[in-house]
Amino acid sequence: MSLAGKAALVTGASRGIGREIALELARQGANVAVNFSGSEAKANEVVEEIKNLGRDAFAIKCDVSNSEEVTEMVKAAIDRFGKLDILVNNAGITKDNLLMRMKEEDWDDVLNINLKGVFLCTKAVTRQMMKQRQGRIINIASIVGVSGNPGQANYVAAKAGVIGLTKTTAKELASRNITVNAVAPGFISTDMTDKLSEDVKQEMLKQIPLARFGDPKDVAQVTAFLASDSASYMTGQTLHIDGGMVM
Amino acid sequence: MADVLERVTKIIVDRLGVDESQVTLEASFKEDLGADSLDVVELVMELEDEFDMEISDEDAENIGTVGDAVNYINSRK
């Protein structure tokens, strides 16, 4: 197990990709703080599954766009585990619409959770990781942050922002042995993408060279790799996990 | 006063790997002690822990020398 004894915090870990990342980190040996904002019951299920693997875990409610709540969450994780080695910034929402019809509020909500949330969580863990002289931060971006996508101006802007933030944070923290990388998933089957119509799904499938949608596991395993010592010479990178959609 | 200077000096010596004799009240963290901006942020963090206080970003910006740090801590006690 490549993450034996490590302590991790995964935001938005009650469902979808975040849930699978929390479980994969635990399978690799890590203890995990499972953050959620709304789905407490689902977060508790993830905690139970992790405990069944023999690792420590706890669920913690936090709105990642609220700096006070974020500070409390990070403190809770450090109190529980005595350290914090891995942060996975996964929490995200969508409020899709064509630019001309997009409400200012929908823009703000998506930017606050998907971009400001990454900034706040990263800032909050930095102190501990600098002291440890060791840390791994993995940001879940999106392939649309690289390629653009009609109907998702807010989401795309936030995810492109996350990629830029990843590079800057990587440069600022490299001297303290903290690596910061991003993964950019393509079309991954989750609750969030199940909402799309069959037509849209078929259209997307045509653009994927590997001719299938991804599974949350595909993202979780790459994330676990980036969190491991195997990836210690990589920082500031964005790995596309998209079946070859964007090259 | 001596106690604060002693504790501050120890932190600086540990963190920046400089010789104790270099840590004078006039010594500038960046110019004389070889600290980069991240080192200064870390030093401030350690001072916060050591003296159990919070140092605001505005105040931290004004701490440029060892004497600044000692005076700041004494003024807050």
GROMACS .gro file of C-alpha atoms in nm:
model
  324
    1MET     CA    1   0.000   0.000   0.000
    2SER     CA    2   0.153   0.322  -0.116
    3LEU     CA    3  -0.027   0.554   0.128
    4ALA     CA    4   0.009   0.359   0.452
    5GLY     CA    5  -0.018   0.588   0.753
    6LYS     CA    6  -0.094   0.902   0.552
    7ALA     CA    7  -0.366   1.144   0.656
    8ALA     CA    8  -0.595   1.285   0.387
    9LEU     CA    9  -0.876   1.535   0.353
   10VAL     CA   10  -1.109   1.500   0.055
   11THR     CA   11  -1.366   1.773  -0.011
   12GLY     CA   12  -1.701   1.682  -0.160
   13ALA     CA   13  -1.639   1.320  -0.067
   14SER     CA   14  -1.992   1.197  -0.003
   15ARG     CA   15  -2.076   1.123  -0.365
   16GLY     CA   16  -1.942   1.068  -0.715
   17ILE     CA   17  -1.574   1.114  -0.790
   18GLY     CA   18  -1.494   1.247  -0.441
   19ARG     CA   19  -1.644   0.941  -0.276
   20GLU     CA   20  -1.438   0.710  -0.495
   21ILE     CA   21  -1.122   0.912  -0.425
   22ALA     CA   22  -1.178   0.890  -0.049
   23LEU     CA   23  -1.226   0.513  -0.076
   24GLU     CA   24  -0.924   0.463  -0.302
   25LEU     CA   25  -0.695   0.663  -0.071
   26ALA     CA   26  -0.818   0.443   0.215
   27ARG     CA   27  -0.760   0.124   0.014
   28GLN     CA   28  -0.402   0.246  -0.036
   29GLY     CA   29  -0.365   0.286   0.340
   30ALA     CA   30  -0.463   0.645   0.420
   31ASN     CA   31  -0.688   0.774   0.697
   32VAL     CA   32  -0.945   1.009   0.549
   33ALA     CA   33  -1.150   1.311   0.656
   34VAL     CA   34  -1.467   1.293   0.447
   35ASN     CA   35  -1.604   1.641   0.378
   36PHE     CA   36  -1.964   1.698   0.271
   37SER     CA   37  -2.196   1.995   0.244
   38GLY     CA   38  -2.543   1.844   0.218
   39SER     CA   39  -2.540   1.465   0.210
   40GLU     CA   40  -2.457   1.371   0.566
   41ALA     CA   41  -2.604   1.020   0.541
   42LYS     CA   42  -2.399   0.947   0.228
   43ALA     CA   43  -2.085   1.086   0.390
   44ASN     CA   44  -2.142   0.855   0.688
   45GLU     CA   45  -2.169   0.559   0.450
   46VAL     CA   46  -1.829   0.648   0.305
   47VAL     CA   47  -1.687   0.672   0.658
   48GLU     CA   48  -1.826   0.329   0.743
   49GLU     CA   49  -1.677   0.177   0.429
   50ILE     CA   50  -1.338   0.325   0.511
   51LYS     CA   51  -1.355   0.197   0.868
   52ASN     CA   52  -1.437  -0.148   0.732
   53LEU     CA   53  -1.105  -0.128   0.548
   54GLY     CA   54  -0.937  -0.080   0.885
   55ARG     CA   55  -0.857   0.290   0.845
   56ASP     CA   56  -0.969   0.586   1.049
   57ALA     CA   57  -1.225   0.823   0.899
   58PHE     CA   58  -1.478   1.083   0.999
   59ALA     CA   59  -1.737   1.295   0.822
   60ILE     CA   60  -1.718   1.672   0.846
   61LYS     CA   61  -1.968   1.924   0.718
   62CYS     CA   62  -1.819   2.235   0.562
   63ASP     CA   63  -1.903   2.485   0.291
   64VAL     CA   64  -1.567   2.518   0.117
   65SER     CA   65  -1.645   2.875   0.009
   66ASN     CA   66  -1.664   2.985   0.373
   67SER     CA   67  -1.318   3.058   0.512
   68GLU     CA   68  -1.415   3.014   0.878
   69GLU     CA   69  -1.573   2.676   0.816
   70VAL     CA   70  -1.269   2.571   0.611
   71THR     CA   71  -1.032   2.667   0.892
   72GLU     CA   72  -1.240   2.463   1.138
   73MET     CA   73  -1.249   2.165   0.902
   74VAL     CA   74  -0.872   2.159   0.853
   75LYS     CA   75  -0.818   2.196   1.226
   76ALA     CA   76  -1.053   1.904   1.292
   77ALA     CA   77  -0.861   1.685   1.047
   78ILE     CA   78  -0.524   1.774   1.202
   79ASP     CA   79  -0.659   1.721   1.555
   80ARG     CA   80  -0.793   1.380   1.458
   81PHE     CA   81  -0.494   1.249   1.263
   82GLY     CA   82  -0.212   1.451   1.422
   83LYS     CA   83  -0.100   1.566   1.075
   84LEU     CA   84  -0.224   1.620   0.722
   85ASP     CA   85  -0.038   1.479   0.422
   86ILE     CA   86  -0.290   1.492   0.140
   87LEU     CA   87  -0.556   1.742   0.037
   88VAL     CA   88  -0.787   1.659  -0.251
   89ASN     CA   89  -0.990   1.961  -0.364
   90ASN     CA   90  -1.282   1.789  -0.526
   91ALA     CA   91  -1.596   1.973  -0.409
   92GLY     CA   92  -1.778   2.124  -0.703
   93ILE     CA   93  -2.117   2.219  -0.839
   94THR     CA   94  -2.264   2.301  -1.180
   95LYS     CA   95  -2.524   2.562  -1.271
   96ASP     CA   96  -2.521   2.535  -1.649
   97ASN     CA   97  -2.674   2.778  -1.892
   98LEU     CA   98  -2.581   2.962  -2.207
   99LEU     CA   99  -2.378   3.270  -2.127
  100MET     CA  100  -2.656   3.501  -2.244
  101ARG     CA  101  -2.901   3.338  -2.006
  102MET     CA  102  -2.665   3.281  -1.715
  103LYS     CA  103  -2.762   3.459  -1.397
  104GLU     CA  104  -2.494   3.652  -1.212
  105GLU     CA  105  -2.584   3.453  -0.902
  106ASP     CA  106  -2.518   3.124  -1.085
  107TRP     CA  107  -2.181   3.255  -1.196
  108ASP     CA  108  -2.091   3.357  -0.841
  109ASP     CA  109  -2.208   3.033  -0.681
  110VAL     CA  110  -2.001   2.814  -0.915
  111LEU     CA  111  -1.690   3.033  -0.889
  112ASN     CA  112  -1.722   3.047  -0.509
  113ILE     CA  113  -1.739   2.671  -0.459
  114ASN     CA  114  -1.527   2.549  -0.750
  115LEU     CA  115  -1.247   2.807  -0.747
  116LYS     CA  116  -1.250   3.010  -0.426
  117GLY     CA  117  -1.307   2.686  -0.235
  118VAL     CA  118  -0.982   2.545  -0.374
  119PHE     CA  119  -0.798   2.861  -0.274
  120LEU     CA  120  -0.937   2.857   0.080
  121CYS     CA  121  -0.872   2.489   0.145
  122THR     CA  122  -0.522   2.509   0.000
  123LYS     CA  123  -0.442   2.814   0.211
  124ALA     CA  124  -0.574   2.644   0.522
  125VAL     CA  125  -0.360   2.329   0.488
  126THR     CA  126  -0.042   2.507   0.381
  127ARG     CA  127   0.071   2.596   0.732
  128GLN     CA  128   0.062   2.235   0.848
  129MET     CA  129   0.222   2.099   0.530
  130MET     CA  130   0.501   2.360   0.540
  131LYS     CA  131   0.579   2.260   0.899
  132GLN     CA  132   0.586   1.895   0.798
  133ARG     CA  133   0.806   1.979   0.501
  134GLN     CA  134   0.586   1.740   0.311
  135GLY     CA  135   0.249   1.752   0.144
  136ARG     CA  136   0.042   1.660  -0.157
  137ILE     CA  137  -0.236   1.875  -0.296
  138ILE     CA  138  -0.446   1.738  -0.579
  139ASN     CA  139  -0.705   1.958  -0.745
  140ILE     CA  140  -0.989   1.807  -0.942
  141ALA     CA  141  -1.022   2.031  -1.245
  142SER     CA  142  -1.206   1.928  -1.562
  143ILE     CA  143  -1.120   1.871  -1.922
  144VAL     CA  144  -1.364   2.150  -2.013
  145GLY     CA  145  -1.133   2.386  -1.824
  146VAL     CA  146  -0.883   2.311  -2.101
  147SER     CA  147  -1.116   2.283  -2.401
  148GLY     CA  148  -1.410   2.510  -2.314
  149ASN     CA  149  -1.771   2.392  -2.333
  150PRO     CA  150  -2.084   2.572  -2.445
  151GLY     CA  151  -2.336   2.619  -2.164
  152GLN     CA  152  -2.077   2.604  -1.889
  153ALA     CA  153  -1.911   2.947  -1.886
  154ASN     CA  154  -1.906   2.959  -1.506
  155TYR     CA  155  -1.786   2.600  -1.458
  156VAL     CA  156  -1.523   2.625  -1.733
  157ALA     CA  157  -1.390   2.956  -1.600
  158ALA     CA  158  -1.363   2.807  -1.251
  159LYS     CA  159  -1.190   2.490  -1.371
  160ALA     CA  160  -0.947   2.682  -1.593
  161GLY     CA  161  -0.882   2.895  -1.286
  162VAL     CA  162  -0.808   2.584  -1.083
  163ILE     CA  163  -0.546   2.478  -1.339
  164GLY     CA  164  -0.374   2.818  -1.314
  165LEU     CA  165  -0.399   2.813  -0.936
  166THR     CA  166  -0.242   2.466  -0.938
  167LYS     CA  167   0.062   2.592  -1.127
  168THR     CA  168   0.113   2.897  -0.905
  169THR     CA  169   0.067   2.703  -0.582
  170ALA     CA  170   0.308   2.440  -0.711
  171LYS     CA  171   0.574   2.707  -0.768
  172GLU     CA  172   0.518   2.876  -0.432
  173LEU     CA  173   0.532   2.558  -0.226
  174ALA     CA  174   0.785   2.346  -0.414
  175SER     CA  175   1.073   2.452  -0.189
  176ARG     CA  176   0.885   2.304   0.107
  177ASN     CA  177   0.842   1.965  -0.058
  178ILE     CA  178   0.473   2.018  -0.121
  179THR     CA  179   0.357   1.912  -0.466
  180VAL     CA  180   0.042   2.046  -0.628
  181ASN     CA  181  -0.109   1.877  -0.931
  182ALA     CA  182  -0.445   1.871  -1.102
  183VAL     CA  183  -0.645   1.602  -1.273
  184ALA     CA  184  -0.884   1.694  -1.551
  185PRO     CA  185  -1.156   1.432  -1.586
  186GLY     CA  186  -1.351   1.407  -1.906
  187PHE     CA  187  -1.693   1.245  -1.916
  188ILE     CA  188  -1.716   1.041  -1.595
  189SER     CA  189  -2.040   0.861  -1.507
  190THR     CA  190  -2.171   1.012  -1.181
  191ASP     CA  191  -2.491   1.161  -1.037
  192MET     CA  192  -2.379   1.492  -1.183
  193THR     CA  193  -2.359   1.359  -1.541
  194ASP     CA  194  -2.659   1.124  -1.518
  195LYS     CA  195  -2.872   1.434  -1.549
  196LEU     CA  196  -2.760   1.483  -1.912
  197SER     CA  197  -2.993   1.371  -2.191
  198GLU     CA  198  -2.927   1.057  -2.393
  199ASP     CA  199  -2.867   1.266  -2.709
  200VAL     CA  200  -2.600   1.472  -2.536
  201LYS     CA  201  -2.435   1.156  -2.407
  202GLN     CA  202  -2.425   0.997  -2.753
  203GLU     CA  203  -2.280   1.315  -2.897
  204MET     CA  204  -2.006   1.319  -2.633
  205LEU     CA  205  -1.924   0.953  -2.688
  206LYS     CA  206  -1.832   1.032  -3.049
  207GLN     CA  207  -1.559   1.265  -2.926
  208ILE     CA  208  -1.393   1.008  -2.702
  209PRO     CA  209  -1.123   0.803  -2.879
  210LEU     CA  210  -1.145   0.527  -2.616
  211ALA     CA  211  -1.519   0.516  -2.698
  212ARG     CA  212  -1.650   0.484  -2.343
  213PHE     CA  213  -1.734   0.704  -2.051
  214GLY     CA  214  -1.497   0.704  -1.759
  215ASP     CA  215  -1.567   0.558  -1.418
  216PRO     CA  216  -1.499   0.746  -1.092
  217LYS     CA  217  -1.236   0.477  -1.026
  218ASP     CA  218  -1.039   0.598  -1.328
  219VAL     CA  219  -1.002   0.938  -1.162
  220ALA     CA  220  -0.953   0.799  -0.811
  221GLN     CA  221  -0.660   0.578  -0.910
  222VAL     CA  222  -0.472   0.861  -1.081
  223THR     CA  223  -0.540   1.082  -0.779
  224ALA     CA  224  -0.402   0.815  -0.546
  225PHE     CA  225  -0.094   0.791  -0.767
  226LEU     CA  226  -0.039   1.168  -0.745
  227ALA     CA  227  -0.074   1.142  -0.366
  228SER     CA  228   0.190   0.869  -0.346
  229ASP     CA  229   0.568   0.880  -0.332
  230SER     CA  230   0.574   0.749  -0.688
  231ALA     CA  231   0.473   1.096  -0.807
  232SER     CA  232   0.720   1.289  -0.592
  233TYR     CA  233   0.900   1.448  -0.891
  234MET     CA  234   0.580   1.581  -1.051
  235THR     CA  235   0.434   1.919  -0.964
  236GLY     CA  236   0.221   2.183  -1.134
  237GLN     CA  237   0.086   1.931  -1.386
  238THR     CA  238  -0.263   1.866  -1.510
  239LEU     CA  239  -0.332   1.505  -1.604
  240HIS     CA  240  -0.617   1.446  -1.848
  241ILE     CA  241  -0.834   1.148  -1.760
  242ASP     CA  242  -1.069   1.169  -2.052
  243GLY     CA  243  -1.029   0.869  -2.280
  244GLY     CA  244  -0.826   1.085  -2.516
  245MET     CA  245  -1.090   1.355  -2.568
  246VAL     CA  246  -0.845   1.643  -2.547
  247MET     CA  247  -0.484   1.595  -2.649
  248MET     CA  248   1.329   4.120   2.694
  249ALA     CA  249   1.627   3.888   2.705
  250ASP     CA  250   1.394   3.593   2.722
  251VAL     CA  251   1.202   3.700   2.410
  252LEU     CA  252   1.524   3.766   2.218
  253GLU     CA  253   1.660   3.429   2.321
  254ARG     CA  254   1.350   3.244   2.204
  255VAL     CA  255   1.331   3.442   1.879
  256THR     CA  256   1.700   3.379   1.815
  257LYS     CA  257   1.658   3.006   1.863
  258ILE     CA  258   1.373   2.994   1.611
  259ILE     CA  259   1.574   3.193   1.356
  260VAL     CA  260   1.883   2.977   1.399
  261ASP     CA  261   1.677   2.658   1.360
  262ARG     CA  262   1.471   2.780   1.068
  263LEU     CA  263   1.729   2.967   0.862
  264GLY     CA  264   2.036   2.766   0.953
  265VAL     CA  265   2.237   3.077   1.039
  266ASP     CA  266   2.493   3.119   1.315
  267GLU     CA  267   2.369   3.262   1.643
  268SER     CA  268   2.623   3.544   1.617
  269GLN     CA  269   2.454   3.671   1.299
  270VAL     CA  270   2.123   3.717   1.476
  271THR     CA  271   2.154   4.075   1.599
  272LEU     CA  272   1.864   4.315   1.661
  273GLU     CA  273   1.958   4.509   1.347
  274ALA     CA  274   1.980   4.201   1.124
  275SER     CA  275   1.727   4.198   0.838
  276PHE     CA  276   1.573   3.859   0.769
  277LYS     CA  277   1.596   3.899   0.394
  278GLU     CA  278   1.913   4.106   0.352
  279ASP     CA  279   2.134   3.970   0.627
  280LEU     CA  280   1.997   3.628   0.716
  281GLY     CA  281   1.927   3.495   0.368
  282ALA     CA  282   1.553   3.446   0.414
  283ASP     CA  283   1.320   3.445   0.115
  284SER     CA  284   0.961   3.563   0.142
  285LEU     CA  285   0.833   3.215   0.223
  286ASP     CA  286   1.092   3.184   0.501
  287VAL     CA  287   0.959   3.505   0.654
  288VAL     CA  288   0.602   3.371   0.641
  289GLU     CA  289   0.722   3.056   0.816
  290LEU     CA  290   0.912   3.251   1.079
  291VAL     CA  291   0.602   3.453   1.158
  292MET     CA  292   0.405   3.128   1.187
  293GLU     CA  293   0.658   2.989   1.429
  294LEU     CA  294   0.660   3.307   1.635
  295GLU     CA  295   0.282   3.280   1.655
  296ASP     CA  296   0.313   2.929   1.791
  297GLU     CA  297   0.602   3.004   2.025
  298PHE     CA  298   0.440   3.311   2.181
  299ASP     CA  299   0.083   3.190   2.146
  300MET     CA  300  -0.044   3.494   1.956
  301GLU     CA  301  -0.188   3.577   1.619
  302ILE     CA  302   0.011   3.814   1.401
  303SER     CA  303  -0.202   3.981   1.133
  304ASP     CA  304  -0.072   4.002   0.777
  305GLU     CA  305  -0.053   4.381   0.812
  306ASP     CA  306   0.163   4.352   1.122
  307ALA     CA  307   0.374   4.077   0.969
  308GLU     CA  308   0.461   4.302   0.676
  309ASN     CA  309   0.626   4.545   0.915
  310ILE     CA  310   0.851   4.282   1.068
  311GLY     CA  311   1.172   4.309   0.869
  312THR     CA  312   1.445   4.272   1.128
  313VAL     CA  313   1.508   4.065   1.437
  314GLY     CA  314   1.454   4.381   1.646
  315ASP     CA  315   1.116   4.440   1.477
  316ALA     CA  316   1.006   4.091   1.577
  317VAL     CA  317   1.126   4.127   1.938
  318ASN     CA  318   0.966   4.470   1.978
  319TYR     CA  319   0.642   4.348   1.826
  320ILE     CA  320   0.621   4.053   2.061
  321ASN     CA  321   0.704   4.265   2.366
  322SER     CA  322   0.441   4.522   2.267
  323ARG     CA  323   0.177   4.248   2.249
  324LYS     CA  324   0.259   4.085   2.584
   0.00000   0.00000   0.00000
